[in-house]
Amino acid sequence: MNKAKTISDWIGRAVYGLISLSLGIISLTMMGVALWDIWLSLHEKTLLIAALLNAIGLIVIGMAVFDVSKFLLEEEVFSSSATKSPEKQRQALLKFLVIIAIAISLESLVFVFDAGSKDITTLIYPTFLLIAAILLVVGLGVYQKLTRDEVT
């Protein structure tokens, strides 16, 4: 049984490693495409503001995907799940959700600026996205308050 657990653990780490590597490559590609679009808009004299807003969106999403990739690599590949205490698992969950909350917040701000400069009636989606980010942060606060260990 111990040998099967070791093989299963190794396969899981390999799969998470491949997923992490794939996400890292995708995120770096997104950031590269964003910079390339800015470069093209500078040299082709196209709309620079639109290219910059699109680049911000791509870079924010790329950063969030890269953070998720790094998180998976650190938590699932390099650390042993058998030695994780509940406190370490709680910290890992909080770290992951903070990454998501930051990405949602930044993306909603990009959408607000984009919608505000084009058509004010399209502000509903970024507003709901910002509300979702706020609710996620509030939920994280409640989760931390409810799960912290009471030390007297």
PDB file of C-alpha atoms in Angstrom:
ATOM      1  CA  MET A   1       0.000   0.000   0.000  1.00  0.00           C
ATOM      2  CA  ASN A   2       2.862   2.378   0.795  1.00  0.00           C
ATOM      3  CA  LYS A   3       4.416   1.817  -2.651  1.00  0.00           C
ATOM      4  CA  ALA A   4       1.073   2.593  -4.363  1.00  0.00           C
ATOM      5  CA  LYS A   5       0.792   5.795  -2.320  1.00  0.00           C
ATOM      6  CA  THR A   6       4.324   6.801  -3.359  1.00  0.00           C
ATOM      7  CA  ILE A   7       3.573   6.154  -7.046  1.00  0.00           C
ATOM      8  CA  SER A   8       0.272   8.031  -6.792  1.00  0.00           C
ATOM      9  CA  ASP A   9       2.017  10.952  -5.080  1.00  0.00           C
ATOM     10  CA  TRP A  10       4.719  11.038  -7.765  1.00  0.00           C
ATOM     11  CA  ILE A  11       2.140  10.976 -10.591  1.00  0.00           C
ATOM     12  CA  GLY A  12       0.164  13.751  -8.903  1.00  0.00           C
ATOM     13  CA  ARG A  13       3.265  15.895  -8.551  1.00  0.00           C
ATOM     14  CA  ALA A  14       4.187  15.285 -12.200  1.00  0.00           C
ATOM     15  CA  VAL A  15       0.705  16.270 -13.384  1.00  0.00           C
ATOM     16  CA  TYR A  16       0.650  19.399 -11.204  1.00  0.00           C
ATOM     17  CA  GLY A  17       4.146  20.228 -12.447  1.00  0.00           C
ATOM     18  CA  LEU A  18       3.000  19.997 -16.074  1.00  0.00           C
ATOM     19  CA  ILE A  19      -0.084  22.070 -15.333  1.00  0.00           C
ATOM     20  CA  SER A  20       2.027  24.678 -13.546  1.00  0.00           C
ATOM     21  CA  LEU A  21       4.520  24.816 -16.406  1.00  0.00           C
ATOM     22  CA  SER A  22       1.704  25.146 -18.962  1.00  0.00           C
ATOM     23  CA  LEU A  23       0.045  27.949 -17.014  1.00  0.00           C
ATOM     24  CA  GLY A  24       3.389  29.736 -16.642  1.00  0.00           C
ATOM     25  CA  ILE A  25       4.041  29.578 -20.375  1.00  0.00           C
ATOM     26  CA  ILE A  26       0.506  30.750 -21.168  1.00  0.00           C
ATOM     27  CA  SER A  27       0.790  33.684 -18.756  1.00  0.00           C
ATOM     28  CA  LEU A  28       4.152  34.790 -20.136  1.00  0.00           C
ATOM     29  CA  THR A  29       2.751  34.522 -23.662  1.00  0.00           C
ATOM     30  CA  MET A  30      -0.207  36.718 -22.694  1.00  0.00           C
ATOM     31  CA  MET A  31       2.141  39.346 -21.291  1.00  0.00           C
ATOM     32  CA  GLY A  32       4.310  39.149 -24.405  1.00  0.00           C
ATOM     33  CA  VAL A  33       1.276  39.591 -26.664  1.00  0.00           C
ATOM     34  CA  ALA A  34       0.234  42.630 -24.612  1.00  0.00           C
ATOM     35  CA  LEU A  35       3.642  44.242 -25.048  1.00  0.00           C
ATOM     36  CA  TRP A  36       3.677  43.342 -28.753  1.00  0.00           C
ATOM     37  CA  ASP A  37       0.275  45.008 -29.235  1.00  0.00           C
ATOM     38  CA  ILE A  38       1.599  48.189 -27.612  1.00  0.00           C
ATOM     39  CA  TRP A  39       4.661  48.075 -29.849  1.00  0.00           C
ATOM     40  CA  LEU A  40       2.483  47.686 -32.954  1.00  0.00           C
ATOM     41  CA  SER A  41       0.147  50.507 -31.944  1.00  0.00           C
ATOM     42  CA  LEU A  42       3.125  52.823 -31.428  1.00  0.00           C
ATOM     43  CA  HIS A  43       4.607  52.085 -34.830  1.00  0.00           C
ATOM     44  CA  GLU A  44       1.381  51.885 -36.819  1.00  0.00           C
ATOM     45  CA  LYS A  45      -0.049  55.037 -35.233  1.00  0.00           C
ATOM     46  CA  THR A  46      -3.230  53.238 -34.204  1.00  0.00           C
ATOM     47  CA  LEU A  47      -5.240  53.920 -31.086  1.00  0.00           C
ATOM     48  CA  LEU A  48      -2.680  53.805 -28.298  1.00  0.00           C
ATOM     49  CA  ILE A  49      -5.171  54.166 -25.431  1.00  0.00           C
ATOM     50  CA  ALA A  50      -7.184  51.154 -26.587  1.00  0.00           C
ATOM     51  CA  ALA A  51      -3.988  49.122 -26.952  1.00  0.00           C
ATOM     52  CA  LEU A  52      -2.844  50.174 -23.477  1.00  0.00           C
ATOM     53  CA  LEU A  53      -6.177  49.223 -21.894  1.00  0.00           C
ATOM     54  CA  ASN A  54      -6.135  45.866 -23.661  1.00  0.00           C
ATOM     55  CA  ALA A  55      -2.537  45.367 -22.550  1.00  0.00           C
ATOM     56  CA  ILE A  56      -3.424  46.133 -18.936  1.00  0.00           C
ATOM     57  CA  GLY A  57      -6.181  43.542 -19.083  1.00  0.00           C
ATOM     58  CA  LEU A  58      -3.881  40.916 -20.617  1.00  0.00           C
ATOM     59  CA  ILE A  59      -1.059  41.646 -18.188  1.00  0.00           C
ATOM     60  CA  VAL A  60      -3.405  41.493 -15.167  1.00  0.00           C
ATOM     61  CA  ILE A  61      -4.832  38.174 -16.304  1.00  0.00           C
ATOM     62  CA  GLY A  62      -1.324  36.939 -17.136  1.00  0.00           C
ATOM     63  CA  MET A  63      -0.095  37.954 -13.685  1.00  0.00           C
ATOM     64  CA  ALA A  64      -2.988  36.149 -12.008  1.00  0.00           C
ATOM     65  CA  VAL A  65      -2.403  33.010 -14.096  1.00  0.00           C
ATOM     66  CA  PHE A  66       1.323  33.178 -13.295  1.00  0.00           C
ATOM     67  CA  ASP A  67       0.549  33.499  -9.575  1.00  0.00           C
ATOM     68  CA  VAL A  68      -1.726  30.455  -9.787  1.00  0.00           C
ATOM     69  CA  SER A  69       1.051  28.593 -11.626  1.00  0.00           C
ATOM     70  CA  LYS A  70       3.571  29.535  -8.925  1.00  0.00           C
ATOM     71  CA  PHE A  71       1.084  28.595  -6.203  1.00  0.00           C
ATOM     72  CA  LEU A  72       0.507  25.143  -7.730  1.00  0.00           C
ATOM     73  CA  LEU A  73       4.235  24.597  -8.089  1.00  0.00           C
ATOM     74  CA  GLU A  74       4.951  25.581  -4.490  1.00  0.00           C
ATOM     75  CA  GLU A  75       1.989  23.861  -2.850  1.00  0.00           C
ATOM     76  CA  GLU A  76       1.467  20.736  -4.943  1.00  0.00           C
ATOM     77  CA  VAL A  77       4.878  19.925  -6.401  1.00  0.00           C
ATOM     78  CA  PHE A  78       7.528  21.101  -3.946  1.00  0.00           C
ATOM     79  CA  SER A  79       5.767  20.616  -0.608  1.00  0.00           C
ATOM     80  CA  SER A  80       4.649  17.350   0.879  1.00  0.00           C
ATOM     81  CA  SER A  81       0.912  17.172   1.486  1.00  0.00           C
ATOM     82  CA  ALA A  82       1.414  14.595   4.234  1.00  0.00           C
ATOM     83  CA  THR A  83       3.302  17.078   6.412  1.00  0.00           C
ATOM     84  CA  LYS A  84       0.886  19.992   5.986  1.00  0.00           C
ATOM     85  CA  SER A  85      -0.770  21.084   9.187  1.00  0.00           C
ATOM     86  CA  PRO A  86      -4.300  22.472   9.073  1.00  0.00           C
ATOM     87  CA  GLU A  87      -2.804  25.931   9.667  1.00  0.00           C
ATOM     88  CA  LYS A  88      -0.513  25.573   6.617  1.00  0.00           C
ATOM     89  CA  GLN A  89      -3.437  24.363   4.499  1.00  0.00           C
ATOM     90  CA  ARG A  90      -5.515  27.332   5.688  1.00  0.00           C
ATOM     91  CA  GLN A  91      -2.705  29.733   4.770  1.00  0.00           C
ATOM     92  CA  ALA A  92      -2.385  28.140   1.329  1.00  0.00           C
ATOM     93  CA  LEU A  93      -6.122  28.518   0.706  1.00  0.00           C
ATOM     94  CA  LEU A  94      -6.052  32.141   1.836  1.00  0.00           C
ATOM     95  CA  LYS A  95      -3.039  32.859  -0.383  1.00  0.00           C
ATOM     96  CA  PHE A  96      -4.807  31.368  -3.399  1.00  0.00           C
ATOM     97  CA  LEU A  97      -8.015  33.306  -2.783  1.00  0.00           C
ATOM     98  CA  VAL A  98      -6.113  36.562  -2.260  1.00  0.00           C
ATOM     99  CA  ILE A  99      -4.479  36.041  -5.676  1.00  0.00           C
ATOM    100  CA  ILE A 100      -7.928  35.588  -7.215  1.00  0.00           C
ATOM    101  CA  ALA A 101      -9.362  38.625  -5.377  1.00  0.00           C
ATOM    102  CA  ILE A 102      -6.523  40.855  -6.578  1.00  0.00           C
ATOM    103  CA  ALA A 103      -6.916  39.666 -10.160  1.00  0.00           C
ATOM    104  CA  ILE A 104     -10.688  40.215 -10.125  1.00  0.00           C
ATOM    105  CA  SER A 105     -10.261  43.684  -8.618  1.00  0.00           C
ATOM    106  CA  LEU A 106      -7.677  44.777 -11.157  1.00  0.00           C
ATOM    107  CA  GLU A 107      -9.631  43.337 -14.064  1.00  0.00           C
ATOM    108  CA  SER A 108     -12.817  45.068 -12.946  1.00  0.00           C
ATOM    109  CA  LEU A 109     -10.984  48.400 -12.763  1.00  0.00           C
ATOM    110  CA  VAL A 110      -9.657  47.909 -16.288  1.00  0.00           C
ATOM    111  CA  PHE A 111     -13.192  47.144 -17.469  1.00  0.00           C
ATOM    112  CA  VAL A 112     -14.537  50.242 -15.666  1.00  0.00           C
ATOM    113  CA  PHE A 113     -12.037  52.500 -17.440  1.00  0.00           C
ATOM    114  CA  ASP A 114     -12.686  50.820 -20.777  1.00  0.00           C
ATOM    115  CA  ALA A 115     -16.477  50.954 -20.457  1.00  0.00           C
ATOM    116  CA  GLY A 116     -16.381  54.504 -19.125  1.00  0.00           C
ATOM    117  CA  SER A 117     -14.451  55.730 -22.140  1.00  0.00           C
ATOM    118  CA  LYS A 118     -16.649  53.943 -24.697  1.00  0.00           C
ATOM    119  CA  ASP A 119     -20.226  53.442 -23.587  1.00  0.00           C
ATOM    120  CA  ILE A 120     -21.520  54.227 -20.110  1.00  0.00           C
ATOM    121  CA  THR A 121     -24.307  51.657 -20.450  1.00  0.00           C
ATOM    122  CA  THR A 122     -21.735  48.842 -20.413  1.00  0.00           C
ATOM    123  CA  LEU A 123     -20.635  49.660 -16.845  1.00  0.00           C
ATOM    124  CA  ILE A 124     -22.987  47.052 -15.371  1.00  0.00           C
ATOM    125  CA  TYR A 125     -20.631  44.103 -15.933  1.00  0.00           C
ATOM    126  CA  PRO A 126     -17.556  45.771 -14.385  1.00  0.00           C
ATOM    127  CA  THR A 127     -19.693  46.950 -11.482  1.00  0.00           C
ATOM    128  CA  PHE A 128     -20.872  43.427 -10.734  1.00  0.00           C
ATOM    129  CA  LEU A 129     -17.301  42.170 -11.111  1.00  0.00           C
ATOM    130  CA  LEU A 130     -16.117  44.748  -8.581  1.00  0.00           C
ATOM    131  CA  ILE A 131     -18.951  43.769  -6.226  1.00  0.00           C
ATOM    132  CA  ALA A 132     -17.866  40.121  -6.579  1.00  0.00           C
ATOM    133  CA  ALA A 133     -14.289  41.098  -5.674  1.00  0.00           C
ATOM    134  CA  ILE A 134     -15.515  42.983  -2.618  1.00  0.00           C
ATOM    135  CA  LEU A 135     -17.681  40.039  -1.543  1.00  0.00           C
ATOM    136  CA  LEU A 136     -14.697  37.708  -1.963  1.00  0.00           C
ATOM    137  CA  VAL A 137     -12.568  39.914   0.301  1.00  0.00           C
ATOM    138  CA  VAL A 138     -15.384  40.142   2.864  1.00  0.00           C
ATOM    139  CA  GLY A 139     -15.819  36.363   2.672  1.00  0.00           C
ATOM    140  CA  LEU A 140     -12.091  35.899   3.247  1.00  0.00           C
ATOM    141  CA  GLY A 141     -12.317  38.100   6.323  1.00  0.00           C
ATOM    142  CA  VAL A 142     -15.247  36.117   7.685  1.00  0.00           C
ATOM    143  CA  TYR A 143     -13.448  32.844   6.931  1.00  0.00           C
ATOM    144  CA  GLN A 144     -10.340  34.030   8.777  1.00  0.00           C
ATOM    145  CA  LYS A 145     -12.379  35.172  11.757  1.00  0.00           C
ATOM    146  CA  LEU A 146     -14.308  31.900  11.965  1.00  0.00           C
ATOM    147  CA  THR A 147     -11.325  29.584  11.492  1.00  0.00           C
ATOM    148  CA  ARG A 148      -8.628  31.225  13.551  1.00  0.00           C
ATOM    149  CA  ASP A 149      -7.488  29.300  16.572  1.00  0.00           C
ATOM    150  CA  GLU A 150      -8.512  30.835  19.856  1.00  0.00           C
ATOM    151  CA  VAL A 151      -5.398  31.056  22.007  1.00  0.00           C
ATOM    152  CA  THR A 152      -6.049  32.130  25.558  1.00  0.00           C
TER     153      THR A 152
END
